[in-house]
């Protein structure tokens, strides 16, 4: 059999729908509006009671979210909170894109929804029951709930998506890889429409306790709203947050044929690995540097084309320093002309959902020409002399935006979105 | 279906009617369906999938403080079957105490 290389034409991929649940708001447009206003979703934890000796007692939680209208009682039992949030964000994105997923060939419709820790709340709950009552007390729904791919699976069932279906699990880069994988699949012609993004519902004792144990979280318990302060000299770790965000990625011709509204075009996807440390970047931010470089190469753009970067910017001492260093090194003089902000200053860190939420911010930045702010940035750290849109949003012409996400494990993703110009 | 007749069990303090009422309510609650839609003749296969059935059997065990072996539980097809089983296991449990 002749297996000679084939030449294929890469199709163009556009974003035609968006949905999100964040601690700022329960839809994508409301989340974006809140970001532009510099809102703050972080607060004292209400999801569970915690002793006052816990080192971290705050997080970003969804406010007054009830899955019930969308997911009935019987289905709720089979799903962890993160999967229900994935369905809710997908439902919004699907309605937003205007395509009826009950029509067409379902094998051309796919889903890529990542998560950092999947159904960790269910893992925790079932383990509690196991310790308390033995193996016979463990819910038979535990496995379908805790699987990190349960979000993708449940969304596929809800919308009859029979094409490419997978979940990426690269910690805080999970959404970035999910959107990138969807972009590749549509480019290649493996699918016409893919729901892509991530979901995370990890505000529970196990997750808070274990991240706190590794000293990754801010411990600013007295001032939780000031805790997520990327690039500030007084930053002391990230703030764990819940969230889900889903984009509808679509083949441009498919979108045009149905007269779809197009938000932006996905033009680049750069990935690499650190091969350095399981949870820390190297000081120069080589991973961030290469991921952005590869994204621009894929997009066939120069560094001077970039107007906005939605930073990974988690508010950790090492992570922020590495990212700033990488941007200065890659962009040179242009680093001082572009704007780089961290919307995590407002949302906290949604782990595997972060890349989805922040892709929406990046897309809206090119749609509206607005860079969302980095709130809580009172005193930029030494040498952090870029335009971080400190405290308030900036109106500025924006054609090209990068969205960076980096995950424990040394996973680096940079996505490139372009204003859609036909 | 022939009328259900429970074998006379010595030492059981819970009546057939009490078990039935509790079981039907548990099924309705766990599956989120109106109580009026669940009857003794309802079949587990039609009420939900195998995971629902497993969860329900666990709920019955909790509610009546009995332990029903998996092999025995596997033969249960209708709500009525479950009621009979529970009735059988209650005295056994009490005998142990």
XYZ file of C-alpha atoms in Angstrom:
519
model
C 0.000 0.000 0.000
C 1.288 3.399 -0.973
C 1.524 5.619 2.112
C 3.112 8.639 0.493
C 2.503 12.013 2.146
C -0.713 13.720 1.204
C -1.257 17.389 0.625
C -4.335 18.821 2.240
C -5.775 22.309 2.268
C -6.217 23.689 5.738
C -9.626 25.246 6.180
C -10.209 28.505 8.023
C -11.763 28.277 11.483
C -13.973 30.906 13.065
C -15.711 31.408 16.378
C -19.479 31.601 15.948
C -20.759 31.030 19.467
C -19.695 31.528 23.066
C -20.969 30.512 26.464
C -19.551 30.937 29.948
C -20.271 30.613 33.621
C -17.853 32.456 35.849
C -17.755 33.906 39.314
C -18.387 37.271 37.637
C -21.594 36.298 35.812
C -23.491 33.312 34.451
C -23.253 34.098 30.730
C -20.459 35.023 28.336
C -21.719 38.553 27.506
C -22.327 39.390 31.156
C -18.896 38.043 32.086
C -17.324 40.255 29.430
C -19.273 43.310 30.602
C -18.160 42.617 34.173
C -14.550 42.284 33.041
C -14.651 45.632 31.282
C -15.929 47.204 34.486
C -13.152 45.610 36.511
C -15.527 43.503 38.586
C -14.317 41.034 41.176
C -15.664 37.491 41.588
C -13.520 36.368 44.504
C -14.974 36.049 47.977
C -15.053 33.998 51.152
C -15.919 30.355 50.502
C -19.567 29.484 51.049
C -19.650 26.067 49.356
C -18.565 24.254 52.476
C -17.782 25.118 56.041
C -14.136 25.202 56.906
C -12.359 25.521 60.210
C -10.753 28.913 60.787
C -7.324 27.304 60.886
C -7.472 26.609 57.154
C -4.738 28.590 55.431
C -7.036 29.569 52.537
C -10.688 30.430 53.097
C -11.695 32.193 49.881
C -12.204 31.402 46.216
C -14.117 32.405 43.110
C -17.494 30.699 43.162
C -20.483 30.866 40.842
C -23.165 33.074 42.372
C -26.668 31.627 42.686
C -26.298 29.109 39.891
C -28.970 26.448 39.704
C -28.540 23.692 37.115
C -32.182 22.669 37.493
C -33.818 24.473 34.576
C -31.359 22.840 32.205
C -30.563 19.526 33.856
C -33.312 17.540 35.510
C -33.053 15.882 38.878
C -32.329 12.420 37.519
C -29.525 13.682 35.275
C -28.023 15.774 38.042
C -27.303 12.635 40.047
C -25.162 11.296 37.215
C -23.096 14.416 36.857
C -20.490 16.202 38.833
C -20.876 19.955 39.092
C -18.135 20.468 36.491
C -20.040 18.438 33.882
C -23.260 20.332 34.583
C -21.382 23.594 34.174
C -19.949 22.294 30.881
C -23.486 21.598 29.696
C -24.701 25.041 30.763
C -21.846 26.835 28.988
C -22.350 24.631 25.912
C -26.074 25.309 25.896
C -25.432 29.040 25.850
C -22.807 28.691 23.111
C -25.111 26.526 21.010
C -28.006 28.985 21.297
C -25.610 31.828 20.594
C -24.254 30.301 17.382
C -27.708 29.805 15.949
C -27.007 26.362 14.499
C -29.534 23.611 15.120
C -27.477 20.579 16.179
C -30.507 18.427 15.513
C -29.828 18.933 11.809
C -26.980 17.900 9.535
C -24.594 14.981 9.907
C -23.868 14.471 13.629
C -20.520 12.891 12.732
C -19.432 16.349 11.520
C -20.158 17.877 14.939
C -17.731 17.380 17.806
C -16.768 18.351 21.321
C -13.455 19.015 23.065
C -13.977 20.023 26.658
C -11.054 19.833 29.011
C -10.743 20.008 32.762
C -7.880 20.132 35.194
C -9.248 17.913 37.909
C -12.646 16.806 36.550
C -15.124 15.595 39.121
C -12.951 16.175 42.149
C -15.974 17.087 44.289
C -17.468 13.682 43.505
C -14.153 11.961 44.158
C -14.053 13.631 47.545
C -17.656 12.810 48.378
C -17.401 9.163 47.389
C -14.148 8.690 49.200
C -15.795 10.082 52.324
C -18.587 7.534 51.988
C -16.089 4.759 51.380
C -14.191 5.566 54.567
C -17.378 5.997 56.522
C -19.573 3.136 55.353
C -17.342 0.837 53.350
C -17.378 -0.014 49.687
C -21.075 -0.886 49.627
C -21.979 2.734 50.388
C -20.201 4.204 47.360
C -22.545 5.655 44.755
C -22.671 3.697 41.495
C -22.617 7.068 39.745
C -19.183 7.893 41.104
C -17.148 6.879 38.055
C -19.372 8.596 35.470
C -19.219 11.696 37.645
C -15.520 11.914 38.436
C -14.062 11.135 34.995
C -12.152 14.122 33.666
C -13.784 13.465 30.285
C -17.314 13.434 31.701
C -17.917 17.020 30.605
C -17.162 16.177 26.979
C -19.179 12.973 27.187
C -22.246 14.606 28.707
C -22.168 17.510 26.255
C -21.941 15.075 23.335
C -25.047 13.285 24.585
C -26.958 16.524 25.133
C -26.316 17.827 21.594
C -25.889 14.526 19.714
C -22.284 15.303 18.779
C -20.885 12.158 17.186
C -17.766 13.569 15.581
C -14.429 14.131 17.321
C -15.009 13.843 21.059
C -12.256 14.142 23.638
C -11.160 15.844 26.804
C -7.791 17.437 27.302
C -6.286 17.212 30.779
C -3.253 19.458 30.917
C -4.049 21.170 34.214
C -4.437 24.908 33.700
C -3.741 24.592 29.976
C -6.623 22.146 29.414
C -8.942 24.624 27.679
C -6.129 25.921 25.512
C -5.365 22.432 24.262
C -9.068 21.715 23.792
C -9.591 24.791 21.620
C -6.368 24.042 19.756
C -7.352 20.434 19.109
C -10.755 21.563 17.846
C -9.107 24.138 15.589
C -6.855 21.463 14.099
C -9.719 19.037 13.584
C -11.792 21.616 11.710
C -8.770 22.858 9.748
C -8.099 19.322 8.567
C -11.718 18.713 7.708
C -12.441 16.136 10.396
C -15.450 18.135 11.575
C -17.389 21.280 10.678
C -18.453 22.431 14.137
C -16.873 21.695 17.500
C -17.844 22.839 20.966
C -14.507 23.562 22.603
C -13.416 24.817 25.976
C -13.190 23.704 29.547
C -14.943 23.387 32.845
C -13.755 23.347 36.436
C -15.635 22.967 39.699
C -12.932 22.363 42.246
C -13.893 24.597 45.143
C -13.972 21.894 47.773
C -11.914 20.828 50.742
C -9.742 18.371 48.830
C -8.713 20.811 46.123
C -8.323 23.871 48.344
C -6.467 21.808 50.948
C -4.053 20.228 48.495
C -3.269 23.370 46.512
C -2.769 25.168 49.824
C -0.406 22.393 50.917
C 1.860 23.110 47.965
C 1.762 26.850 48.832
C 0.349 27.701 45.436
C -2.617 29.703 46.736
C -2.815 33.233 48.040
C -3.451 33.295 51.775
C -4.822 36.846 51.904
C -7.842 35.714 53.918
C -8.554 39.125 55.397
C -8.798 40.785 51.999
C -9.977 38.113 49.564
C -10.922 40.639 46.894
C -7.348 41.890 46.819
C -5.836 38.410 46.698
C -5.652 37.878 42.951
C -3.176 40.582 41.954
C -1.181 39.463 38.909
C 2.040 41.381 38.256
C 1.767 43.260 41.561
C 4.793 43.159 43.834
C 2.622 41.963 46.735
C 1.131 38.962 44.906
C 1.334 35.776 46.950
C -0.235 33.007 44.919
C -3.314 32.279 42.839
C -6.971 32.235 43.828
C -8.860 29.070 42.983
C -12.048 29.666 40.998
C -14.909 27.797 39.425
C -15.856 28.353 35.833
C -16.771 26.937 32.467
C -16.427 28.366 29.000
C -17.243 26.907 25.620
C -16.663 28.277 22.130
C -18.354 27.090 18.982
C -15.559 26.708 16.450
C -16.747 26.355 12.889
C -15.395 25.897 9.408
C -15.563 29.346 7.781
C -17.378 28.090 4.670
C -19.906 26.263 6.819
C -20.464 29.424 8.830
C -20.820 31.573 5.731
C -23.186 29.124 4.078
C -25.621 29.489 6.931
C -25.070 33.213 7.368
C -23.630 32.835 10.843
C -22.444 35.772 12.908
C -18.659 35.492 13.216
C -16.928 36.819 16.315
C -13.330 36.228 15.313
C -11.020 33.850 13.504
C -8.720 31.344 15.159
C -5.468 31.828 13.308
C -2.775 30.303 15.479
C -2.100 27.592 18.004
C 1.321 27.208 19.548
C 2.234 24.491 22.009
C 5.314 23.217 23.745
C 6.475 21.592 26.952
C 8.909 22.735 29.630
C 10.531 19.391 30.471
C 11.817 21.222 33.507
C 9.789 21.025 36.737
C 6.378 19.525 37.459
C 4.924 22.777 38.805
C 7.303 25.670 38.183
C 8.364 27.475 35.002
C 12.014 28.191 34.352
C 12.904 31.780 35.198
C 13.239 32.942 31.618
C 9.777 31.665 30.766
C 11.108 29.582 27.877
C 7.832 27.674 27.623
C 5.744 30.821 27.310
C 8.262 32.257 24.844
C 8.182 29.242 22.535
C 4.403 28.742 22.731
C 3.773 32.357 21.667
C 6.429 32.106 18.976
C 4.861 28.938 17.574
C 1.377 30.463 17.685
C 2.564 33.437 15.638
C 4.379 31.146 13.210
C 1.174 29.146 12.753
C -0.732 32.389 12.242
C 1.897 33.636 9.761
C 2.167 36.853 11.751
C 5.019 38.939 13.121
C 5.458 39.880 16.735
C 4.652 43.482 15.791
C 1.174 42.393 14.670
C 0.099 41.516 18.208
C -2.089 44.118 19.903
C -3.267 42.328 23.007
C -2.133 39.395 25.147
C -4.442 37.835 27.675
C -1.741 36.607 30.018
C -1.806 33.386 31.947
C -0.907 35.755 34.814
C -2.071 33.713 37.778
C -0.642 36.023 40.470
C 2.050 33.581 41.543
C 5.511 35.077 42.155
C 7.359 32.788 39.734
C 4.732 32.354 37.029
C 4.088 36.048 36.443
C 7.804 36.855 36.392
C 8.515 34.152 33.819
C 5.661 35.292 31.584
C 6.676 38.966 31.701
C 10.271 38.009 30.944
C 9.194 35.879 27.991
C 7.046 38.658 26.508
C 9.854 41.193 26.818
C 12.283 38.785 25.199
C 9.990 37.713 22.357
C 8.477 41.093 21.490
C 11.428 43.391 22.206
C 10.418 47.048 21.714
C 6.940 45.996 20.672
C 6.367 44.586 24.174
C 5.949 48.226 25.236
C 3.421 48.959 22.505
C 1.062 46.051 23.025
C -1.177 45.590 26.025
C -1.037 42.514 28.238
C -3.602 42.048 30.985
C -4.631 39.262 33.299
C -8.364 38.824 33.706
C -7.560 36.347 36.487
C -7.227 39.462 38.637
C -11.043 39.549 38.435
C -12.049 35.894 38.042
C -9.352 34.129 40.008
C -7.878 31.042 38.402
C -10.346 28.654 36.809
C -7.668 25.989 36.217
C -8.832 23.887 33.260
C -11.531 26.431 32.409
C -9.148 29.391 32.412
C -8.180 29.136 28.758
C -11.823 29.078 27.702
C -12.835 32.040 29.826
C -9.810 33.990 28.707
C -10.279 33.073 25.051
C -13.652 34.782 25.323
C -11.934 37.851 26.789
C -9.348 37.771 23.975
C -12.012 37.353 21.302
C -14.082 40.218 22.702
C -10.938 42.336 22.850
C -10.615 42.053 19.067
C -14.374 42.378 18.521
C -14.751 45.575 20.538
C -11.230 46.991 20.610
C -11.086 46.911 24.379
C -8.359 45.462 26.573
C -9.896 44.250 29.843
C -8.060 45.417 32.944
C -5.705 43.844 35.438
C -7.342 44.920 38.678
C -5.534 45.042 42.011
C -2.355 46.079 40.236
C -1.263 48.782 42.671
C 2.498 48.453 42.451
C 3.913 46.560 39.469
C 6.794 44.332 40.505
C 10.327 45.408 39.743
C 10.963 45.428 36.028
C 7.308 44.756 35.223
C 7.118 47.849 33.052
C 4.616 46.778 30.379
C 1.114 48.130 29.772
C -0.966 45.765 31.911
C -4.179 47.852 31.613
C -3.825 48.364 35.336
C -7.115 48.826 37.155
C -9.197 50.019 34.198
C -10.016 48.712 30.736
C -8.414 50.413 27.760
C -10.042 51.203 24.456
C -7.444 50.500 21.815
C -7.507 49.235 18.264
C -7.048 45.488 18.487
C -6.739 43.206 15.505
C -4.660 40.341 16.875
C -4.837 38.833 20.362
C -2.925 36.022 22.014
C -4.296 33.966 24.867
C -1.684 32.227 26.997
C -2.334 29.251 29.239
C 0.286 27.216 31.034
C -0.308 24.139 33.139
C 1.429 22.261 35.906
C 3.324 19.519 34.138
C 4.980 22.100 31.909
C 2.207 22.366 29.316
C 2.231 25.630 27.382
C -0.396 26.876 24.968
C -0.767 30.133 23.141
C -3.843 30.691 20.984
C -4.020 33.466 18.417
C -7.320 35.139 17.533
C -7.758 37.668 14.736
C -10.480 40.181 14.094
C -12.591 38.685 11.330
C -12.112 40.658 8.164
C -13.761 38.328 5.641
C -50.341 -10.676 38.516
C -51.486 -12.678 41.547
C -52.118 -10.724 44.717
C -49.006 -10.421 46.778
C -48.880 -12.517 49.901
C -45.993 -12.056 52.210
C -44.622 -15.106 53.936
C -45.369 -14.926 57.638
C -42.156 -13.852 59.252
C -41.626 -14.096 62.921
C -40.074 -11.172 64.735
C -40.629 -8.590 62.013
C -41.806 -5.349 63.507
C -42.240 -3.579 60.158
C -45.460 -4.258 58.322
C -45.751 -5.010 54.623
C -47.690 -1.787 54.117
C -44.996 0.251 55.812
C -42.271 -1.257 53.639
C -44.318 -0.654 50.510
C -45.004 2.982 51.337
C -41.369 3.671 52.125
C -40.035 1.851 49.044
C -42.415 3.599 46.655
C -41.492 6.963 48.149
C -37.761 6.219 47.926
C -38.083 5.229 44.279
C -40.021 8.409 43.500
C -37.521 10.587 45.384
C -34.389 8.981 43.966
C -35.580 9.003 40.386
C -37.289 12.359 40.611
C -40.649 11.082 39.358
C -44.115 11.724 40.812
C -45.054 9.225 43.507
C -48.259 8.438 41.585
C -46.223 7.057 38.684
C -44.532 4.378 40.766
C -46.418 1.182 41.587
C -45.576 -2.258 42.895
C -45.647 -3.469 39.316
C -43.094 -0.912 38.077
C -39.994 -2.576 36.641
C -36.522 -1.312 37.488
C -35.430 -1.691 33.866
C -38.096 0.744 32.784
C -37.599 3.175 35.639
C -33.919 3.708 34.908
C -30.672 2.001 34.045
C -28.598 -0.513 36.002
C -26.864 2.269 37.922
C -30.206 3.639 39.070
C -31.168 0.175 40.256
C -27.909 -0.273 42.143
C -28.367 3.089 43.810
C -31.954 2.257 44.749
C -30.964 -1.061 46.302
C -28.387 0.855 48.361
C -31.076 3.301 49.428
C -33.333 0.416 50.481
C -30.512 -1.109 52.500
C -29.952 2.208 54.246
C -33.619 2.877 54.867
C -34.365 -0.545 56.347
C -30.947 -1.200 57.809
C -30.559 -4.480 55.983
C -27.839 -5.969 53.820
C -28.943 -7.638 50.609
C -26.277 -9.636 48.764
C -25.615 -8.457 45.198
C -26.500 -11.872 43.699
C -29.879 -11.724 45.375
C -30.462 -8.123 44.409
C -29.677 -9.001 40.790
C -32.818 -11.132 40.548
C -35.068 -8.251 41.551
C -37.101 -7.026 38.604
C -40.097 -5.210 39.995
C -40.688 -2.965 42.974
C -42.768 -5.781 44.360
C -39.769 -8.138 44.203
C -37.756 -5.604 46.175
C -40.457 -5.305 48.837
C -40.558 -9.076 49.267
C -36.781 -9.210 49.576
C -36.646 -6.434 52.118
C -39.368 -8.146 54.099
C -37.306 -11.328 54.078
C -34.137 -9.632 55.218
C -35.579 -7.523 58.021
C -36.166 -10.451 60.409
C -32.814 -11.949 59.492
C -31.206 -8.699 60.470
C -33.153 -8.535 63.710
C -32.254 -12.111 64.538
C -28.575 -11.137 64.428
C -29.048 -8.382 66.974
